[in-house]
């Protein structure tokens, strides 16, 4: 369980790996569309890699609460030039395509992406087939509802059991489609149709999701739950984000999806030093 098969190459997960967020959207909620230009996107990706990211997650459609959908061609026009250029500049880096649209997945995989990050867990028509036809890594995320309305009234009887049940079902759907389990990582989907108490229940009980026997990816970076807890605005949540990432790592998360890569790496170094001291056999 300490590696993920991404495009035929193992991604080491014996220590938590950092997935750096690269938004190529004009309306993305925390970067405010700073990185819309291809050249700037590439420069930012290289910065994230230098800071310690193992994966770059490239997204062309904002999934922030209330965001409008974009068309397939618009999304392709935004992300494909960035993926092609990054693949050429850094062929060994794991590039992840953040999309729910099968044609965008296919175009990205053909351009060098080695992972699909789907907040819709491959439920779109044809999505399972695109991933089954390739050898990419795949992140299956839980969401209740759709981005436009998901935060209106999140509703669960037992959020941890329900998220776990959903992810188990999608794991089975992948197995039925012929996708090797070694390629799959699971994500509870913090903030995707979840109130603060649901997010906290999931963070505190990540171990329960580990019973599905797949590595966990978590995205807590700059999210509104951190704003609710601290009162800090989106651009001022780095300390809260790093703290949340460390708590997730402590509770078993294998991949941390973050905006502030350097700060998260620094936090992880402290956590790892303590872990190596207390559990030398664990390394
Ligand atoms: C997540 C994500 C976002 C997450 C995975 C944001 C695309 C909102 N959050 N993908 N995407 N997990 N797998 O805050 O938590 O960046 S978008």
PDB file of C-alpha atoms and ligand atoms in Angstrom:
ATOM      1  CA  UNK A   1       0.000   0.000   0.000  1.00  0.00           C
ATOM      2  CA  UNK A   2       3.006   2.303   0.034  1.00  0.00           C
ATOM      3  CA  UNK A   3       3.067   3.025  -3.677  1.00  0.00           C
ATOM      4  CA  UNK A   4       0.682   3.922  -6.477  1.00  0.00           C
ATOM      5  CA  UNK A   5       0.906   2.742 -10.058  1.00  0.00           C
ATOM      6  CA  UNK A   6       0.853   5.903 -12.186  1.00  0.00           C
ATOM      7  CA  UNK A   7       1.312   5.261 -15.880  1.00  0.00           C
ATOM      8  CA  UNK A   8       3.346   2.123 -15.296  1.00  0.00           C
ATOM      9  CA  UNK A   9       5.664   3.868 -12.825  1.00  0.00           C
ATOM     10  CA  UNK A  10       5.455   3.438  -9.069  1.00  0.00           C
ATOM     11  CA  UNK A  11       4.872   6.624  -7.088  1.00  0.00           C
ATOM     12  CA  UNK A  12       6.504   6.215  -3.674  1.00  0.00           C
ATOM     13  CA  UNK A  13       4.033   6.702  -0.830  1.00  0.00           C
ATOM     14  CA  UNK A  14       6.169   5.388   2.030  1.00  0.00           C
ATOM     15  CA  UNK A  15       6.201   9.041   3.154  1.00  0.00           C
ATOM     16  CA  UNK A  16       3.289  11.396   2.462  1.00  0.00           C
ATOM     17  CA  UNK A  17       3.603  12.835  -1.053  1.00  0.00           C
ATOM     18  CA  UNK A  18       2.619  16.371  -1.946  1.00  0.00           C
ATOM     19  CA  UNK A  19       0.299  17.137  -4.834  1.00  0.00           C
ATOM     20  CA  UNK A  20       0.699  20.801  -5.823  1.00  0.00           C
ATOM     21  CA  UNK A  21      -2.406  22.561  -7.145  1.00  0.00           C
ATOM     22  CA  UNK A  22      -2.098  24.289 -10.509  1.00  0.00           C
ATOM     23  CA  UNK A  23      -5.291  26.058 -11.460  1.00  0.00           C
ATOM     24  CA  UNK A  24      -5.573  27.160 -15.051  1.00  0.00           C
ATOM     25  CA  UNK A  25      -8.987  28.700 -14.549  1.00  0.00           C
ATOM     26  CA  UNK A  26      -9.890  32.360 -14.562  1.00  0.00           C
ATOM     27  CA  UNK A  27     -12.315  31.889 -11.639  1.00  0.00           C
ATOM     28  CA  UNK A  28     -10.657  29.420  -9.320  1.00  0.00           C
ATOM     29  CA  UNK A  29     -11.601  30.221  -5.762  1.00  0.00           C
ATOM     30  CA  UNK A  30      -8.328  30.620  -3.937  1.00  0.00           C
ATOM     31  CA  UNK A  31      -5.843  31.580  -6.649  1.00  0.00           C
ATOM     32  CA  UNK A  32      -8.327  34.023  -8.111  1.00  0.00           C
ATOM     33  CA  UNK A  33      -7.266  33.231 -11.666  1.00  0.00           C
ATOM     34  CA  UNK A  34      -3.649  34.221 -11.129  1.00  0.00           C
ATOM     35  CA  UNK A  35      -2.368  31.426 -13.335  1.00  0.00           C
ATOM     36  CA  UNK A  36      -4.462  31.568 -16.469  1.00  0.00           C
ATOM     37  CA  UNK A  37      -1.599  32.218 -18.856  1.00  0.00           C
ATOM     38  CA  UNK A  38       0.193  29.086 -20.108  1.00  0.00           C
ATOM     39  CA  UNK A  39       3.681  30.443 -19.598  1.00  0.00           C
ATOM     40  CA  UNK A  40       2.895  31.550 -16.089  1.00  0.00           C
ATOM     41  CA  UNK A  41       1.268  28.204 -15.352  1.00  0.00           C
ATOM     42  CA  UNK A  42       4.422  26.397 -16.395  1.00  0.00           C
ATOM     43  CA  UNK A  43       6.627  28.689 -14.315  1.00  0.00           C
ATOM     44  CA  UNK A  44       4.391  28.143 -11.297  1.00  0.00           C
ATOM     45  CA  UNK A  45       4.414  24.353 -11.774  1.00  0.00           C
ATOM     46  CA  UNK A  46       8.202  24.327 -11.868  1.00  0.00           C
ATOM     47  CA  UNK A  47       8.252  26.397  -8.683  1.00  0.00           C
ATOM     48  CA  UNK A  48       5.929  23.866  -6.999  1.00  0.00           C
ATOM     49  CA  UNK A  49       8.228  21.017  -8.052  1.00  0.00           C
ATOM     50  CA  UNK A  50      11.304  22.841  -6.725  1.00  0.00           C
ATOM     51  CA  UNK A  51       9.473  23.302  -3.432  1.00  0.00           C
ATOM     52  CA  UNK A  52       8.911  19.561  -3.096  1.00  0.00           C
ATOM     53  CA  UNK A  53       5.732  18.555  -4.947  1.00  0.00           C
ATOM     54  CA  UNK A  54       5.743  14.988  -6.307  1.00  0.00           C
ATOM     55  CA  UNK A  55       2.574  15.489  -8.352  1.00  0.00           C
ATOM     56  CA  UNK A  56       1.175  18.524 -10.150  1.00  0.00           C
ATOM     57  CA  UNK A  57      -2.626  18.588 -10.332  1.00  0.00           C
ATOM     58  CA  UNK A  58      -3.741  20.609 -13.337  1.00  0.00           C
ATOM     59  CA  UNK A  59      -7.337  21.815 -13.415  1.00  0.00           C
ATOM     60  CA  UNK A  60      -9.188  23.857 -16.020  1.00  0.00           C
ATOM     61  CA  UNK A  61     -12.620  23.895 -14.399  1.00  0.00           C
ATOM     62  CA  UNK A  62     -13.281  25.410 -11.009  1.00  0.00           C
ATOM     63  CA  UNK A  63     -15.115  23.058  -8.662  1.00  0.00           C
ATOM     64  CA  UNK A  64     -15.540  25.678  -5.962  1.00  0.00           C
ATOM     65  CA  UNK A  65     -19.042  25.859  -4.478  1.00  0.00           C
ATOM     66  CA  UNK A  66     -21.355  27.721  -6.853  1.00  0.00           C
ATOM     67  CA  UNK A  67     -18.956  27.694  -9.823  1.00  0.00           C
ATOM     68  CA  UNK A  68     -20.342  27.521 -13.350  1.00  0.00           C
ATOM     69  CA  UNK A  69     -19.495  24.612 -15.649  1.00  0.00           C
ATOM     70  CA  UNK A  70     -17.158  25.085 -18.627  1.00  0.00           C
ATOM     71  CA  UNK A  71     -17.362  23.339 -21.994  1.00  0.00           C
ATOM     72  CA  UNK A  72     -15.112  20.459 -23.019  1.00  0.00           C
ATOM     73  CA  UNK A  73     -13.298  22.528 -25.648  1.00  0.00           C
ATOM     74  CA  UNK A  74     -12.756  25.424 -23.261  1.00  0.00           C
ATOM     75  CA  UNK A  75     -11.302  23.069 -20.663  1.00  0.00           C
ATOM     76  CA  UNK A  76      -9.070  21.357 -23.230  1.00  0.00           C
ATOM     77  CA  UNK A  77      -7.827  24.726 -24.521  1.00  0.00           C
ATOM     78  CA  UNK A  78      -6.846  25.711 -20.993  1.00  0.00           C
ATOM     79  CA  UNK A  79      -5.104  22.563 -19.759  1.00  0.00           C
ATOM     80  CA  UNK A  80      -3.613  20.738 -22.743  1.00  0.00           C
ATOM     81  CA  UNK A  81      -0.942  23.338 -23.681  1.00  0.00           C
ATOM     82  CA  UNK A  82       0.194  23.344 -20.047  1.00  0.00           C
ATOM     83  CA  UNK A  83       0.336  19.531 -19.841  1.00  0.00           C
ATOM     84  CA  UNK A  84       2.229  19.243 -23.131  1.00  0.00           C
ATOM     85  CA  UNK A  85       4.802  21.851 -22.138  1.00  0.00           C
ATOM     86  CA  UNK A  86       5.275  20.443 -18.626  1.00  0.00           C
ATOM     87  CA  UNK A  87       5.563  16.893 -19.913  1.00  0.00           C
ATOM     88  CA  UNK A  88       8.283  18.021 -22.283  1.00  0.00           C
ATOM     89  CA  UNK A  89      10.118  20.053 -19.613  1.00  0.00           C
ATOM     90  CA  UNK A  90       9.827  17.436 -16.821  1.00  0.00           C
ATOM     91  CA  UNK A  91       9.013  14.020 -18.342  1.00  0.00           C
ATOM     92  CA  UNK A  92       9.457  12.160 -15.023  1.00  0.00           C
ATOM     93  CA  UNK A  93       7.005  14.221 -13.010  1.00  0.00           C
ATOM     94  CA  UNK A  94       3.544  12.823 -12.343  1.00  0.00           C
ATOM     95  CA  UNK A  95       1.090  15.208 -13.985  1.00  0.00           C
ATOM     96  CA  UNK A  96      -2.481  14.809 -12.812  1.00  0.00           C
ATOM     97  CA  UNK A  97      -5.517  16.051 -14.730  1.00  0.00           C
ATOM     98  CA  UNK A  98      -8.267  17.389 -12.498  1.00  0.00           C
ATOM     99  CA  UNK A  99     -11.409  16.782 -14.538  1.00  0.00           C
ATOM    100  CA  UNK A 100     -14.664  14.823 -14.604  1.00  0.00           C
ATOM    101  CA  UNK A 101     -15.024  14.907 -18.395  1.00  0.00           C
ATOM    102  CA  UNK A 102     -13.941  11.799 -20.335  1.00  0.00           C
ATOM    103  CA  UNK A 103     -12.774  13.715 -23.459  1.00  0.00           C
ATOM    104  CA  UNK A 104     -10.595  15.975 -21.299  1.00  0.00           C
ATOM    105  CA  UNK A 105      -9.178  12.905 -19.484  1.00  0.00           C
ATOM    106  CA  UNK A 106      -8.342  11.260 -22.806  1.00  0.00           C
ATOM    107  CA  UNK A 107      -6.695  14.373 -24.279  1.00  0.00           C
ATOM    108  CA  UNK A 108      -4.670  14.904 -21.098  1.00  0.00           C
ATOM    109  CA  UNK A 109      -3.489  11.278 -20.976  1.00  0.00           C
ATOM    110  CA  UNK A 110      -2.442  11.501 -24.623  1.00  0.00           C
ATOM    111  CA  UNK A 111      -0.480  14.673 -23.792  1.00  0.00           C
ATOM    112  CA  UNK A 112       1.530  13.129 -20.959  1.00  0.00           C
ATOM    113  CA  UNK A 113      -0.692  13.177 -17.861  1.00  0.00           C
ATOM    114  CA  UNK A 114      -0.199  10.043 -15.736  1.00  0.00           C
ATOM    115  CA  UNK A 115      -2.994  10.490 -13.238  1.00  0.00           C
ATOM    116  CA  UNK A 116      -6.685  11.388 -13.346  1.00  0.00           C
ATOM    117  CA  UNK A 117      -8.125  13.293 -10.395  1.00  0.00           C
ATOM    118  CA  UNK A 118     -11.889  13.030 -10.716  1.00  0.00           C
ATOM    119  CA  UNK A 119     -14.052  14.710  -8.067  1.00  0.00           C
ATOM    120  CA  UNK A 120     -16.944  12.776  -9.641  1.00  0.00           C
ATOM    121  CA  UNK A 121     -15.236   9.386  -9.121  1.00  0.00           C
ATOM    122  CA  UNK A 122     -15.581   8.269 -12.789  1.00  0.00           C
ATOM    123  CA  UNK A 123     -19.388   8.356 -12.713  1.00  0.00           C
ATOM    124  CA  UNK A 124     -19.713  10.235 -16.036  1.00  0.00           C
ATOM    125  CA  UNK A 125     -20.654   8.145 -19.071  1.00  0.00           C
ATOM    126  CA  UNK A 126     -17.465   6.742 -20.585  1.00  0.00           C
ATOM    127  CA  UNK A 127     -15.136   7.839 -17.771  1.00  0.00           C
ATOM    128  CA  UNK A 128     -14.413   4.310 -16.484  1.00  0.00           C
ATOM    129  CA  UNK A 129     -13.609   3.226 -20.046  1.00  0.00           C
ATOM    130  CA  UNK A 130     -11.108   6.057 -20.650  1.00  0.00           C
ATOM    131  CA  UNK A 131      -9.216   5.165 -17.483  1.00  0.00           C
ATOM    132  CA  UNK A 132      -9.463   1.409 -18.158  1.00  0.00           C
ATOM    133  CA  UNK A 133      -7.963   1.996 -21.629  1.00  0.00           C
ATOM    134  CA  UNK A 134      -4.889   3.636 -20.097  1.00  0.00           C
ATOM    135  CA  UNK A 135      -2.452   2.788 -17.289  1.00  0.00           C
ATOM    136  CA  UNK A 136      -2.807   6.056 -15.369  1.00  0.00           C
ATOM    137  CA  UNK A 137      -3.273   6.479 -11.631  1.00  0.00           C
ATOM    138  CA  UNK A 138      -6.789   7.474 -10.594  1.00  0.00           C
ATOM    139  CA  UNK A 139      -8.148   9.395  -7.617  1.00  0.00           C
ATOM    140  CA  UNK A 140     -11.769   8.593  -6.757  1.00  0.00           C
ATOM    141  CA  UNK A 141     -13.340  11.348  -4.650  1.00  0.00           C
ATOM    142  CA  UNK A 142     -16.603  11.480  -2.733  1.00  0.00           C
ATOM    143  CA  UNK A 143     -18.979  14.381  -3.286  1.00  0.00           C
ATOM    144  CA  UNK A 144     -22.578  14.812  -2.165  1.00  0.00           C
ATOM    145  CA  UNK A 145     -24.565  16.679  -4.831  1.00  0.00           C
ATOM    146  CA  UNK A 146     -22.994  18.847  -7.544  1.00  0.00           C
ATOM    147  CA  UNK A 147     -20.594  21.800  -7.124  1.00  0.00           C
ATOM    148  CA  UNK A 148     -23.218  24.414  -7.984  1.00  0.00           C
ATOM    149  CA  UNK A 149     -25.446  23.501  -5.011  1.00  0.00           C
ATOM    150  CA  UNK A 150     -23.514  21.004  -2.872  1.00  0.00           C
ATOM    151  CA  UNK A 151     -23.014  23.318   0.118  1.00  0.00           C
ATOM    152  CA  UNK A 152     -26.704  24.272   0.384  1.00  0.00           C
ATOM    153  CA  UNK A 153     -27.784  21.437   2.662  1.00  0.00           C
ATOM    154  CA  UNK A 154     -25.304  18.620   3.200  1.00  0.00           C
ATOM    155  CA  UNK A 155     -27.147  15.707   4.765  1.00  0.00           C
ATOM    156  CA  UNK A 156     -25.797  12.494   6.307  1.00  0.00           C
ATOM    157  CA  UNK A 157     -26.836  10.041   8.992  1.00  0.00           C
ATOM    158  CA  UNK A 158     -23.237   8.823   9.453  1.00  0.00           C
ATOM    159  CA  UNK A 159     -20.868  10.680   7.153  1.00  0.00           C
ATOM    160  CA  UNK A 160     -17.865   8.375   7.633  1.00  0.00           C
ATOM    161  CA  UNK A 161     -19.850   5.204   6.907  1.00  0.00           C
ATOM    162  CA  UNK A 162     -21.590   6.790   3.933  1.00  0.00           C
ATOM    163  CA  UNK A 163     -18.375   8.127   2.368  1.00  0.00           C
ATOM    164  CA  UNK A 164     -16.697   4.785   2.956  1.00  0.00           C
ATOM    165  CA  UNK A 165     -19.624   2.929   1.368  1.00  0.00           C
ATOM    166  CA  UNK A 166     -19.569   5.177  -1.685  1.00  0.00           C
ATOM    167  CA  UNK A 167     -15.797   4.836  -2.183  1.00  0.00           C
ATOM    168  CA  UNK A 168     -16.038   1.060  -1.743  1.00  0.00           C
ATOM    169  CA  UNK A 169     -18.703   0.995  -4.448  1.00  0.00           C
ATOM    170  CA  UNK A 170     -16.566   3.015  -6.859  1.00  0.00           C
ATOM    171  CA  UNK A 171     -13.571   0.741  -6.137  1.00  0.00           C
ATOM    172  CA  UNK A 172     -15.766  -2.180  -7.177  1.00  0.00           C
ATOM    173  CA  UNK A 173     -16.928  -0.340 -10.324  1.00  0.00           C
ATOM    174  CA  UNK A 174     -13.260   0.207 -11.246  1.00  0.00           C
ATOM    175  CA  UNK A 175     -12.446  -3.449 -10.621  1.00  0.00           C
ATOM    176  CA  UNK A 176     -15.411  -4.474 -12.809  1.00  0.00           C
ATOM    177  CA  UNK A 177     -14.107  -2.169 -15.568  1.00  0.00           C
ATOM    178  CA  UNK A 178     -10.686  -3.825 -15.409  1.00  0.00           C
ATOM    179  CA  UNK A 179      -8.784  -1.051 -13.608  1.00  0.00           C
ATOM    180  CA  UNK A 180      -6.041  -2.547 -11.423  1.00  0.00           C
ATOM    181  CA  UNK A 181      -6.458  -1.704  -7.756  1.00  0.00           C
ATOM    182  CA  UNK A 182      -2.790  -0.614  -7.521  1.00  0.00           C
ATOM    183  CA  UNK A 183      -3.707   2.397  -9.663  1.00  0.00           C
ATOM    184  CA  UNK A 184      -6.372   3.711  -7.309  1.00  0.00           C
ATOM    185  CA  UNK A 185      -6.253   6.287  -4.517  1.00  0.00           C
ATOM    186  CA  UNK A 186      -9.341   7.335  -2.516  1.00  0.00           C
ATOM    187  CA  UNK A 187     -10.416  10.754  -1.253  1.00  0.00           C
ATOM    188  CA  UNK A 188     -13.203  11.675   1.202  1.00  0.00           C
ATOM    189  CA  UNK A 189     -13.677  15.010  -0.623  1.00  0.00           C
ATOM    190  CA  UNK A 190     -13.387  17.610   2.137  1.00  0.00           C
ATOM    191  CA  UNK A 191     -15.825  20.460   1.523  1.00  0.00           C
ATOM    192  CA  UNK A 192     -17.687  18.719  -1.287  1.00  0.00           C
ATOM    193  CA  UNK A 193     -21.239  18.658   0.049  1.00  0.00           C
ATOM    194  CA  UNK A 194     -20.101  18.654   3.680  1.00  0.00           C
ATOM    195  CA  UNK A 195     -20.734  20.920   6.647  1.00  0.00           C
ATOM    196  CA  UNK A 196     -17.967  21.621   9.160  1.00  0.00           C
ATOM    197  CA  UNK A 197     -18.960  18.756  11.454  1.00  0.00           C
ATOM    198  CA  UNK A 198     -18.909  16.323   8.512  1.00  0.00           C
ATOM    199  CA  UNK A 199     -15.423  17.453   7.515  1.00  0.00           C
ATOM    200  CA  UNK A 200     -14.195  17.125  11.102  1.00  0.00           C
ATOM    201  CA  UNK A 201     -15.726  13.656  11.440  1.00  0.00           C
ATOM    202  CA  UNK A 202     -13.877  12.558   8.290  1.00  0.00           C
ATOM    203  CA  UNK A 203     -10.560  14.112   9.325  1.00  0.00           C
ATOM    204  CA  UNK A 204     -10.770  12.491  12.751  1.00  0.00           C
ATOM    205  CA  UNK A 205     -11.720   9.108  11.275  1.00  0.00           C
ATOM    206  CA  UNK A 206      -9.460   8.742   8.248  1.00  0.00           C
ATOM    207  CA  UNK A 207      -8.337   5.434   9.732  1.00  0.00           C
ATOM    208  CA  UNK A 208     -11.801   4.054   9.071  1.00  0.00           C
ATOM    209  CA  UNK A 209     -11.452   4.837   5.363  1.00  0.00           C
ATOM    210  CA  UNK A 210      -8.100   3.054   5.364  1.00  0.00           C
ATOM    211  CA  UNK A 211     -10.042  -0.180   5.863  1.00  0.00           C
ATOM    212  CA  UNK A 212     -10.708   0.034   2.114  1.00  0.00           C
ATOM    213  CA  UNK A 213      -7.004  -0.808   1.794  1.00  0.00           C
ATOM    214  CA  UNK A 214      -6.098   1.943  -0.627  1.00  0.00           C
ATOM    215  CA  UNK A 215      -3.945   5.030  -0.059  1.00  0.00           C
ATOM    216  CA  UNK A 216      -5.869   8.200   0.832  1.00  0.00           C
ATOM    217  CA  UNK A 217      -5.556  11.579  -0.835  1.00  0.00           C
ATOM    218  CA  UNK A 218      -6.815  14.598   1.083  1.00  0.00           C
ATOM    219  CA  UNK A 219      -7.400  18.187   0.045  1.00  0.00           C
ATOM    220  CA  UNK A 220      -7.872  20.601   2.918  1.00  0.00           C
ATOM    221  CA  UNK A 221      -5.746  23.462   1.618  1.00  0.00           C
ATOM    222  CA  UNK A 222      -7.344  26.916   2.044  1.00  0.00           C
ATOM    223  CA  UNK A 223     -10.814  25.389   2.271  1.00  0.00           C
ATOM    224  CA  UNK A 224     -13.780  27.165   3.822  1.00  0.00           C
ATOM    225  CA  UNK A 225     -13.831  24.746   6.780  1.00  0.00           C
ATOM    226  CA  UNK A 226     -10.503  26.319   7.805  1.00  0.00           C
ATOM    227  CA  UNK A 227     -12.094  29.747   7.436  1.00  0.00           C
ATOM    228  CA  UNK A 228     -14.988  28.630   9.627  1.00  0.00           C
ATOM    229  CA  UNK A 229     -12.596  27.391  12.301  1.00  0.00           C
ATOM    230  CA  UNK A 230     -10.146  30.324  12.287  1.00  0.00           C
ATOM    231  CA  UNK A 231     -12.041  33.243  10.803  1.00  0.00           C
ATOM    232  CA  UNK A 232      -9.199  33.704   8.292  1.00  0.00           C
ATOM    233  CA  UNK A 233      -9.916  34.743   4.698  1.00  0.00           C
ATOM    234  CA  UNK A 234      -8.938  32.440   1.796  1.00  0.00           C
ATOM    235  CA  UNK A 235      -5.590  34.112   1.149  1.00  0.00           C
ATOM    236  CA  UNK A 236      -4.648  33.992   4.828  1.00  0.00           C
ATOM    237  CA  UNK A 237      -5.113  30.286   5.594  1.00  0.00           C
ATOM    238  CA  UNK A 238      -1.597  28.943   5.108  1.00  0.00           C
ATOM    239  CA  UNK A 239      -0.929  28.145   8.757  1.00  0.00           C
ATOM    240  CA  UNK A 240      -4.354  26.524   9.120  1.00  0.00           C
ATOM    241  CA  UNK A 241      -3.772  24.584   5.881  1.00  0.00           C
ATOM    242  CA  UNK A 242      -0.384  23.245   6.936  1.00  0.00           C
ATOM    243  CA  UNK A 243      -1.776  22.314  10.348  1.00  0.00           C
ATOM    244  CA  UNK A 244      -4.667  20.460   8.740  1.00  0.00           C
ATOM    245  CA  UNK A 245      -2.304  18.682   6.325  1.00  0.00           C
ATOM    246  CA  UNK A 246      -0.170  17.485   9.244  1.00  0.00           C
ATOM    247  CA  UNK A 247      -3.218  16.180  11.092  1.00  0.00           C
ATOM    248  CA  UNK A 248      -4.241  14.314   7.949  1.00  0.00           C
ATOM    249  CA  UNK A 249      -0.732  12.875   7.593  1.00  0.00           C
ATOM    250  CA  UNK A 250      -0.776  11.819  11.226  1.00  0.00           C
ATOM    251  CA  UNK A 251      -4.107  10.073  10.623  1.00  0.00           C
ATOM    252  CA  UNK A 252      -2.771   8.175   7.631  1.00  0.00           C
ATOM    253  CA  UNK A 253      -3.148  10.338   4.512  1.00  0.00           C
ATOM    254  CA  UNK A 254      -0.712   9.326   1.764  1.00  0.00           C
ATOM    255  CA  UNK A 255      -1.110  12.252  -0.648  1.00  0.00           C
ATOM    256  CA  UNK A 256      -1.721  15.853   0.409  1.00  0.00           C
ATOM    257  CA  UNK A 257      -3.247  18.161  -2.211  1.00  0.00           C
ATOM    258  CA  UNK A 258      -2.020  21.659  -1.351  1.00  0.00           C
ATOM    259  CA  UNK A 259      -1.465  25.164  -2.685  1.00  0.00           C
ATOM    260  CA  UNK A 260       1.407  26.046  -0.313  1.00  0.00           C
ATOM    261  CA  UNK A 261       3.936  23.366  -1.162  1.00  0.00           C
ATOM    262  CA  UNK A 262       7.051  24.793   0.537  1.00  0.00           C
ATOM    263  CA  UNK A 263       5.249  25.437   3.818  1.00  0.00           C
ATOM    264  CA  UNK A 264       3.615  21.998   3.815  1.00  0.00           C
ATOM    265  CA  UNK A 265       6.954  20.312   3.116  1.00  0.00           C
ATOM    266  CA  UNK A 266       8.514  22.156   6.029  1.00  0.00           C
ATOM    267  CA  UNK A 267       5.720  21.075   8.345  1.00  0.00           C
ATOM    268  CA  UNK A 268       6.008  17.485   7.157  1.00  0.00           C
ATOM    269  CA  UNK A 269       9.761  17.496   7.829  1.00  0.00           C
ATOM    270  CA  UNK A 270       9.097  18.192  11.496  1.00  0.00           C
ATOM    271  CA  UNK A 271       6.428  15.491  11.673  1.00  0.00           C
ATOM    272  CA  UNK A 272       8.680  12.995   9.904  1.00  0.00           C
ATOM    273  CA  UNK A 273      11.639  13.750  12.186  1.00  0.00           C
ATOM    274  CA  UNK A 274       9.460  12.992  15.197  1.00  0.00           C
ATOM    275  CA  UNK A 275       8.095   9.841  13.599  1.00  0.00           C
ATOM    276  CA  UNK A 276      11.572   8.585  12.743  1.00  0.00           C
ATOM    277  CA  UNK A 277      12.655   9.196  16.316  1.00  0.00           C
ATOM    278  CA  UNK A 278       9.672   7.484  17.884  1.00  0.00           C
ATOM    279  CA  UNK A 279       9.242   4.705  15.302  1.00  0.00           C
ATOM    280  CA  UNK A 280      12.688   3.997  13.800  1.00  0.00           C
ATOM    281  CA  UNK A 281      11.473   0.657  12.398  1.00  0.00           C
ATOM    282  CA  UNK A 282       8.796   2.445  10.429  1.00  0.00           C
ATOM    283  CA  UNK A 283      11.145   4.063   7.889  1.00  0.00           C
TER     284      UNK A 283
HETATM  285  C1  LIG B   1     -10.153  18.602  -4.063  1.00  0.00           C
HETATM  286  C2  LIG B   1      -9.919  18.243  -5.389  1.00  0.00           C
HETATM  287  C3  LIG B   1     -10.551  20.322  -5.287  1.00  0.00           C
HETATM  288  C4  LIG B   1      -9.985  17.590  -3.066  1.00  0.00           C
HETATM  289  C5  LIG B   1      -9.356  16.082  -4.851  1.00  0.00           C
HETATM  290  C6  LIG B   1      -9.974  23.311  -3.852  1.00  0.00           C
HETATM  291  C7  LIG B   1     -10.094  19.398  -7.592  1.00  0.00           C
HETATM  292  C8  LIG B   1     -11.261  22.893  -4.439  1.00  0.00           C
HETATM  293  N1  LIG B   1     -10.526  19.909  -4.003  1.00  0.00           N
HETATM  294  N2  LIG B   1      -9.526  17.012  -5.790  1.00  0.00           N
HETATM  295  N3  LIG B   1     -10.178  19.340  -6.149  1.00  0.00           N
HETATM  296  N4  LIG B   1      -9.586  16.358  -3.513  1.00  0.00           N
HETATM  297  N5  LIG B   1      -8.982  14.843  -5.182  1.00  0.00           N
HETATM  298  O1  LIG B   1     -10.022  23.794  -2.699  1.00  0.00           O
HETATM  299  O2  LIG B   1     -10.201  17.773  -1.876  1.00  0.00           O
HETATM  300  O3  LIG B   1      -8.918  23.260  -4.465  1.00  0.00           O
HETATM  301  S1  LIG B   1     -11.024  21.897  -5.867  1.00  0.00           S
END
